[in-house]
JSON list of C-alpha atoms in Angstrom, two decimals:
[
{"chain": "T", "resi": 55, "resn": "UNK", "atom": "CA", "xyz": [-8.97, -14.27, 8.99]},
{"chain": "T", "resi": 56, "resn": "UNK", "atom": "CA", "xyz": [-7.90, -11.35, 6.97]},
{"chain": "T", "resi": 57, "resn": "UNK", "atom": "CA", "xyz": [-4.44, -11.22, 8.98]},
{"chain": "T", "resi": 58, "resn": "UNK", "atom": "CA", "xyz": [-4.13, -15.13, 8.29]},
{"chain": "T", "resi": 59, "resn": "UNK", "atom": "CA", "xyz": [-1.73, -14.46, 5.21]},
{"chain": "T", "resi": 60, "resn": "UNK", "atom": "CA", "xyz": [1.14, -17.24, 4.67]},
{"chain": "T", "resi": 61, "resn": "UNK", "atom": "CA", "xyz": [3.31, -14.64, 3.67]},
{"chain": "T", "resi": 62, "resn": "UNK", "atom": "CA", "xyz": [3.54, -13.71, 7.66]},
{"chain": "T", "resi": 63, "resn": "UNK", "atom": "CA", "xyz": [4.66, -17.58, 7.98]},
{"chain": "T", "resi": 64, "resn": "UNK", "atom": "CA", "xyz": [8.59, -16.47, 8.76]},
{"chain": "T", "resi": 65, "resn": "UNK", "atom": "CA", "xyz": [10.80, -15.92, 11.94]},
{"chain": "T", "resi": 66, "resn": "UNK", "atom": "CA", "xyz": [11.35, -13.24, 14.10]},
{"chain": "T", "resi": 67, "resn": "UNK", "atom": "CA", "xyz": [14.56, -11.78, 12.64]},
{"chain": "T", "resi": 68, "resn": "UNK", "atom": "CA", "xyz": [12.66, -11.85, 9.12]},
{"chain": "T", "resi": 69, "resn": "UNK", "atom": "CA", "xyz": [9.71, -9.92, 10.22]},
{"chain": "T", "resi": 70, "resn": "UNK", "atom": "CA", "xyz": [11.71, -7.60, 11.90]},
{"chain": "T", "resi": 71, "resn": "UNK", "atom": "CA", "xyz": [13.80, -6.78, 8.86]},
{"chain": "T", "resi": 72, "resn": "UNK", "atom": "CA", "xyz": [9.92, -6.87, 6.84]},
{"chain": "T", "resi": 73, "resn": "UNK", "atom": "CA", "xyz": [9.09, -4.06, 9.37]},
{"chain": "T", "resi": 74, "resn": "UNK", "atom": "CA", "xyz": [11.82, -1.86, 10.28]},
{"chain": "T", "resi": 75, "resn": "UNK", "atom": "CA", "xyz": [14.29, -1.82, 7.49]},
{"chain": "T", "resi": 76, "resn": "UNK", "atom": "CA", "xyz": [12.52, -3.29, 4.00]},
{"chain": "T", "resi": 77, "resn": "UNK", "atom": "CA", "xyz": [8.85, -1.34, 4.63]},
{"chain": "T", "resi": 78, "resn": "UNK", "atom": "CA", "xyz": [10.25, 1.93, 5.52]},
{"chain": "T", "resi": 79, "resn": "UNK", "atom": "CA", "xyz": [13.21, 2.00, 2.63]},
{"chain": "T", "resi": 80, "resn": "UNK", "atom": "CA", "xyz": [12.37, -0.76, 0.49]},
{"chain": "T", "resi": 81, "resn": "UNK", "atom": "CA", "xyz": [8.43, 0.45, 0.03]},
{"chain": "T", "resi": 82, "resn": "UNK", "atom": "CA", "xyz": [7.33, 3.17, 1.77]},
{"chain": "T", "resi": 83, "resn": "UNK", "atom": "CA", "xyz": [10.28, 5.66, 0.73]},
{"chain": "T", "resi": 84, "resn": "UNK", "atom": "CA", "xyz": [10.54, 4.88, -2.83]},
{"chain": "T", "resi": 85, "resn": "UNK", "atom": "CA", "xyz": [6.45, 5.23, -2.85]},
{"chain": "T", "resi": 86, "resn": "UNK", "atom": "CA", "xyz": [6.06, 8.08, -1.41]},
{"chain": "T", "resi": 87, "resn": "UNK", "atom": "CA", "xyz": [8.36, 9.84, -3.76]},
{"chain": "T", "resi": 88, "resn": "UNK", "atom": "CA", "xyz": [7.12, 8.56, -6.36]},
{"chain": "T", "resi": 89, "resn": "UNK", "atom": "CA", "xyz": [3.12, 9.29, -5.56]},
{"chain": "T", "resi": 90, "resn": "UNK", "atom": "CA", "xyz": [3.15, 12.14, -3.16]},
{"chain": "T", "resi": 91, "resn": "UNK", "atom": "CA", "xyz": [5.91, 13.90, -4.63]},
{"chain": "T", "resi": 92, "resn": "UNK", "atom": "CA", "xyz": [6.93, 13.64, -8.23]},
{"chain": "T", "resi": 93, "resn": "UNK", "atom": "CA", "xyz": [3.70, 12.64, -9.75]},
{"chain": "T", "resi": 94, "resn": "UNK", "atom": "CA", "xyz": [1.22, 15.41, -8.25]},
{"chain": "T", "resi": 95, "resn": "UNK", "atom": "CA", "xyz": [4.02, 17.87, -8.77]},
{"chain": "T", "resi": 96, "resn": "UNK", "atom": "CA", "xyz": [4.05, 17.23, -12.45]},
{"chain": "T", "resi": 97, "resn": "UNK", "atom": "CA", "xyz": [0.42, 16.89, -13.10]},
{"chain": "T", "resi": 98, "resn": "UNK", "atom": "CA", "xyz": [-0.17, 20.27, -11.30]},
{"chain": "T", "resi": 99, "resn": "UNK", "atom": "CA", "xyz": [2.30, 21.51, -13.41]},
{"chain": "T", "resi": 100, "resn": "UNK", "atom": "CA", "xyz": [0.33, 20.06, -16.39]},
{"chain": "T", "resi": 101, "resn": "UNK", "atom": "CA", "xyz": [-3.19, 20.93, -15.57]},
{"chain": "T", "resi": 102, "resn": "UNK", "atom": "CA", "xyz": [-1.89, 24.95, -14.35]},
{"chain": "T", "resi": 103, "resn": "UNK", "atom": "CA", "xyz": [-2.51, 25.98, -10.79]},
{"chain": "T", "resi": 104, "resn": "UNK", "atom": "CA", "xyz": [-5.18, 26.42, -8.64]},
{"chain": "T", "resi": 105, "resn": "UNK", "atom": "CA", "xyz": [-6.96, 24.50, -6.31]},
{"chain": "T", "resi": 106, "resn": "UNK", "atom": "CA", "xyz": [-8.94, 22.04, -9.12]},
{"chain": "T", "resi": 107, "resn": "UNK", "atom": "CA", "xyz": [-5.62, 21.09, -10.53]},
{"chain": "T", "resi": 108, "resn": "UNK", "atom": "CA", "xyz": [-4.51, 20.30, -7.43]},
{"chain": "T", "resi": 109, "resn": "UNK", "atom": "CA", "xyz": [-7.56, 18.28, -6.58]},
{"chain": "T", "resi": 110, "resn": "UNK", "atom": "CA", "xyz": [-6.94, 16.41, -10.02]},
{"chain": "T", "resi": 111, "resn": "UNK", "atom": "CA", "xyz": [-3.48, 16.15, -9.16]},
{"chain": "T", "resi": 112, "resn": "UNK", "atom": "CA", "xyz": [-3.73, 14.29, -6.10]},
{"chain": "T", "resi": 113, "resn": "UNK", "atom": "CA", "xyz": [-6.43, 12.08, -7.95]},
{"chain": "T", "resi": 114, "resn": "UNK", "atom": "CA", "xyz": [-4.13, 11.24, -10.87]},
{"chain": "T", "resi": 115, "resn": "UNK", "atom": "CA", "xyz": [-1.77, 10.26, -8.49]},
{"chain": "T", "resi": 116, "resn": "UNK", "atom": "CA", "xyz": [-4.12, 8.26, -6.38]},
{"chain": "T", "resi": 117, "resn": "UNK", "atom": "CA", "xyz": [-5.21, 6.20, -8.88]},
{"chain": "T", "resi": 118, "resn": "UNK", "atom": "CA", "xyz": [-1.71, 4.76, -10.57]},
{"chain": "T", "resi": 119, "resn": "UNK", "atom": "CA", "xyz": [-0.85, 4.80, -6.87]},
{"chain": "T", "resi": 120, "resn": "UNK", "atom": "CA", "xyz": [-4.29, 1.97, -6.57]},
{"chain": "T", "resi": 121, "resn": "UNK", "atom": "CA", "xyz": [-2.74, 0.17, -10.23]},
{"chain": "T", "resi": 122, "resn": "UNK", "atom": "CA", "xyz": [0.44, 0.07, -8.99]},
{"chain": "T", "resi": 123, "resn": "UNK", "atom": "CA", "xyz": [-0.76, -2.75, -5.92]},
{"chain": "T", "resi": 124, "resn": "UNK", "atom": "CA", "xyz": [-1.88, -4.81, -8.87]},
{"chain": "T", "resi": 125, "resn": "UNK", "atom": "CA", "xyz": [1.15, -7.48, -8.98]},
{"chain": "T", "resi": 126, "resn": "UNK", "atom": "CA", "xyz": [0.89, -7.48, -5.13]},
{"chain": "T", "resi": 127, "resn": "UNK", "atom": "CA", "xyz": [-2.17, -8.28, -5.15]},
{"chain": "T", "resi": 128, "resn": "UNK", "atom": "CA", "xyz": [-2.06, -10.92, -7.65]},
{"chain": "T", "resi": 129, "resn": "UNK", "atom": "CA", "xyz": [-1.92, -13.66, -5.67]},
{"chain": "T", "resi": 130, "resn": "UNK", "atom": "CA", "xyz": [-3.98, -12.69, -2.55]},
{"chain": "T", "resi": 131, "resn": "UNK", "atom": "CA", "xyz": [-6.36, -15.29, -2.81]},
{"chain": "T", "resi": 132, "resn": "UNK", "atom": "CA", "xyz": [-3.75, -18.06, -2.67]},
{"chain": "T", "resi": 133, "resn": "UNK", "atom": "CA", "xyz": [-2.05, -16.96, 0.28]},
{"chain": "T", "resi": 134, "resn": "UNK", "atom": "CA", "xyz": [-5.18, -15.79, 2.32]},
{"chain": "T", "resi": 135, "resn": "UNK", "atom": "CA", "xyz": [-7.60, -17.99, 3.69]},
{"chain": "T", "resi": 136, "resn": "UNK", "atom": "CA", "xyz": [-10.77, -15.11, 3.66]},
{"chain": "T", "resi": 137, "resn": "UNK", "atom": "CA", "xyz": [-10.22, -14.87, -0.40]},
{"chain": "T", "resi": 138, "resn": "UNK", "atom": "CA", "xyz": [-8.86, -18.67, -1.04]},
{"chain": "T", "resi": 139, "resn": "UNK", "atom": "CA", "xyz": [-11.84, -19.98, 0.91]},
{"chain": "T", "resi": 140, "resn": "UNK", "atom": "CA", "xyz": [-14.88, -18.05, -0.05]},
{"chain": "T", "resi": 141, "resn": "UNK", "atom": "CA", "xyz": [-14.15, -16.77, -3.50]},
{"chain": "T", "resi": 142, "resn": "UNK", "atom": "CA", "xyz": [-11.21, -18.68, -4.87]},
{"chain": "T", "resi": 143, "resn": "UNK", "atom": "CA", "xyz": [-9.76, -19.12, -8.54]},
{"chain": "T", "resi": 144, "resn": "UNK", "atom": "CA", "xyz": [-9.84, -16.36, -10.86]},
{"chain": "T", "resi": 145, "resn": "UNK", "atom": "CA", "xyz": [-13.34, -14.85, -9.08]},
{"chain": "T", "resi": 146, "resn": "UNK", "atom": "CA", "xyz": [-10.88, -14.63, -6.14]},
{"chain": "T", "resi": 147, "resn": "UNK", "atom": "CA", "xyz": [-8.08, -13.53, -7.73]},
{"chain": "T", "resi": 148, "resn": "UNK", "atom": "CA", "xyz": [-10.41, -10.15, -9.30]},
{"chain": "T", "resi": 149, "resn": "UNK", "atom": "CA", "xyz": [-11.67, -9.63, -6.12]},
{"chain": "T", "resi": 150, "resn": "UNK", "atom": "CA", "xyz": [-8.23, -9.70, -3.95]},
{"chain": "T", "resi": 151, "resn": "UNK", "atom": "CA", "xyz": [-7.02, -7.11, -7.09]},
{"chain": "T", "resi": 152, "resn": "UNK", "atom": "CA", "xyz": [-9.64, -5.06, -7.41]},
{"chain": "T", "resi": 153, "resn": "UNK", "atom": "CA", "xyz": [-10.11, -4.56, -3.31]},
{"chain": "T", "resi": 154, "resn": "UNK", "atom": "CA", "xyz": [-6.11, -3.97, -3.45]},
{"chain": "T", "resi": 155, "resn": "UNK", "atom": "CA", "xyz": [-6.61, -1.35, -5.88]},
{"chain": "T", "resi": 156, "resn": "UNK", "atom": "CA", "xyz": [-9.45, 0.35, -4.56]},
{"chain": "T", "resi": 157, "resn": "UNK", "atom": "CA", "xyz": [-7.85, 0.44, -1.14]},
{"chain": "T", "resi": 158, "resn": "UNK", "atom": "CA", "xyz": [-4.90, 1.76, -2.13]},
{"chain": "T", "resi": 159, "resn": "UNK", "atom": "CA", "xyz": [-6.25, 4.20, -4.13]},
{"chain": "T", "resi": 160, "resn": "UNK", "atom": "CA", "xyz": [-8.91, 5.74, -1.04]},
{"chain": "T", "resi": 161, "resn": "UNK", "atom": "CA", "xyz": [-5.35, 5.12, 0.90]},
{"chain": "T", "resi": 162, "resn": "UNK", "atom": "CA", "xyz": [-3.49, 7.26, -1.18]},
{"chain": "T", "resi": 163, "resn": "UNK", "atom": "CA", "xyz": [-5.65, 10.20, -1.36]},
{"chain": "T", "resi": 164, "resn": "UNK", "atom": "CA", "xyz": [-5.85, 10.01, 2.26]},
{"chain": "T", "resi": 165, "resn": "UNK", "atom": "CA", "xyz": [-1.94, 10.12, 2.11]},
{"chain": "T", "resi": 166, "resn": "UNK", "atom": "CA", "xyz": [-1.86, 13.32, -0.23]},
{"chain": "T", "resi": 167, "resn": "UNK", "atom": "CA", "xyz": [-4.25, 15.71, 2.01]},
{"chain": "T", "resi": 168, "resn": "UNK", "atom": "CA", "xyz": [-1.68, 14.41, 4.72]},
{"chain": "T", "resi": 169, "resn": "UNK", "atom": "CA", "xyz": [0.95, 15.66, 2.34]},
{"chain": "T", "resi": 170, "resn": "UNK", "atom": "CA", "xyz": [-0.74, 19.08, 1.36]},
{"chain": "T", "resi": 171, "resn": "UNK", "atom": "CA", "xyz": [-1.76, 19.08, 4.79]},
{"chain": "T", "resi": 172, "resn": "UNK", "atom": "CA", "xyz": [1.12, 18.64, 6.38]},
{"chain": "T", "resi": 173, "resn": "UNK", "atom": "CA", "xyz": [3.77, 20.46, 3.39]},
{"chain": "T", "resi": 174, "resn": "UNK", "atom": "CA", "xyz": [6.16, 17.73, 3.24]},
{"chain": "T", "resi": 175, "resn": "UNK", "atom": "CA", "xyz": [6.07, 13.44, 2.22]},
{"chain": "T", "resi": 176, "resn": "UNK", "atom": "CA", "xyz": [7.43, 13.14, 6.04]},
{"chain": "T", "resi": 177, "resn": "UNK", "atom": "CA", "xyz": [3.80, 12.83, 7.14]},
{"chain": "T", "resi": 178, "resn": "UNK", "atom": "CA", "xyz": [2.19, 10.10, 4.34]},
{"chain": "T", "resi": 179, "resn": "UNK", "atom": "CA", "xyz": [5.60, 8.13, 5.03]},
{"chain": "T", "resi": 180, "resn": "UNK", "atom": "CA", "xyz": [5.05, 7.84, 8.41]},
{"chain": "T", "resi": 181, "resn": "UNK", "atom": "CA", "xyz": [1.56, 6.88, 8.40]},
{"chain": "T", "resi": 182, "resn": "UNK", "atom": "CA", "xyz": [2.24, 4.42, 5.62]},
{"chain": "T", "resi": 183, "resn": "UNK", "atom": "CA", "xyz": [5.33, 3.55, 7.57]},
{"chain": "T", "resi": 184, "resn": "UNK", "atom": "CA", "xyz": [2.94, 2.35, 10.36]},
{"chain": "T", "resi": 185, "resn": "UNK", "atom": "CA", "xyz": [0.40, 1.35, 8.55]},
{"chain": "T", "resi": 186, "resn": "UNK", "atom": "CA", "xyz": [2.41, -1.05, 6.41]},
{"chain": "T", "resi": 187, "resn": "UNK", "atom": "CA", "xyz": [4.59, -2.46, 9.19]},
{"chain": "T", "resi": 188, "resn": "UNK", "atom": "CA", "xyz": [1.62, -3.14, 11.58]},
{"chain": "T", "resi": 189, "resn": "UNK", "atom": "CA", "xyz": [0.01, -5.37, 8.95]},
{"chain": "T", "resi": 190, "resn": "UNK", "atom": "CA", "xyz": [3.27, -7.76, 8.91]},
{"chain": "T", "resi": 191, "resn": "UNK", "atom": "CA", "xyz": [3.64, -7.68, 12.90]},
{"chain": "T", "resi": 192, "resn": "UNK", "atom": "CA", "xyz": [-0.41, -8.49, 13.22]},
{"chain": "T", "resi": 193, "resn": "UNK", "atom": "CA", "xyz": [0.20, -11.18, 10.75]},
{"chain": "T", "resi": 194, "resn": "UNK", "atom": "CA", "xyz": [2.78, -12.46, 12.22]},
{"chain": "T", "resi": 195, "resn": "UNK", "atom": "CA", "xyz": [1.24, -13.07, 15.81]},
{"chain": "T", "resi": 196, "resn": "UNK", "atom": "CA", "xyz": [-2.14, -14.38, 14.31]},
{"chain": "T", "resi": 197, "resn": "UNK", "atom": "CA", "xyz": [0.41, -16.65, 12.55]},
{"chain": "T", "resi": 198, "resn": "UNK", "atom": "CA", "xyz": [1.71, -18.24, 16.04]},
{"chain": "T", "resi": 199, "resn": "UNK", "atom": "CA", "xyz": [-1.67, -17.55, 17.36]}
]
């Protein structure tokens, strides 16, 4: 039910362009920049070095990371059938933005010990690459299923 999102509800040529050209440049680029690269770098900077600034760091970045699915989430339990059906209006709507949040938060730490893991955004982008893409292409076959 989860996968059951009307936004999947497009052709072919559309989810292909979702999944292969708007995810990777349109999303996943910009994002990872932004919270695997710029952000930790300047609150480490901040906060001194060390391996508890960097902790912080990746924290700091994980959260706005989580706040920044907000708007995305906004309208989750409209377009879904799991939140629209068992906890719709605003109930719905706080739950569908608070479990966007939260996920994307836990994602993006995840994402940053790939990044210190790994030494480079290569690694978070293409696990969020995949991870991202995969959710449209599910969606879109439960959609025709």
């Amino acid at each position: 039910g989860l996968f059951q999102d009307e936004r999947a509800d497009i052709t072919l040529p559309a989810m292909l362009w979702q999944s292969l050209v708007m995810v990777p440049f349109g999303t996943v680029l910009m994002e990872e920049i932004a919270f695997r690269g710029v952000l930790p770098a300047m609150f480490r900077k901040r906060l001194g070095g060390g391996d508890a600034p960097l902790l912080k760091a990746d924290i700091l970045a994980a959260l706005l990371f989580g706040l920044w699915h907000v708007l995305p989430s906004w309208n989750v339990n409209e377009v879904n059938p799991v939140f629209r059906d068992h906890l719709p209006g605003s109930l719905g709507r706080a739950a569908a933005i608070s479990a966007g949040v939260v996920g994307t938060a836990a994602a993006g730490m995840a994402w940053s010990w790939l990044r210190n893991r790994s030494g480079s955004i290569a690694a978070p982008a293409g696990v969020h690459t995949a991870t991202n893409s995969l959710g449209y292409i599910i969606s879109w076959i439960v959609q025709r299923a």
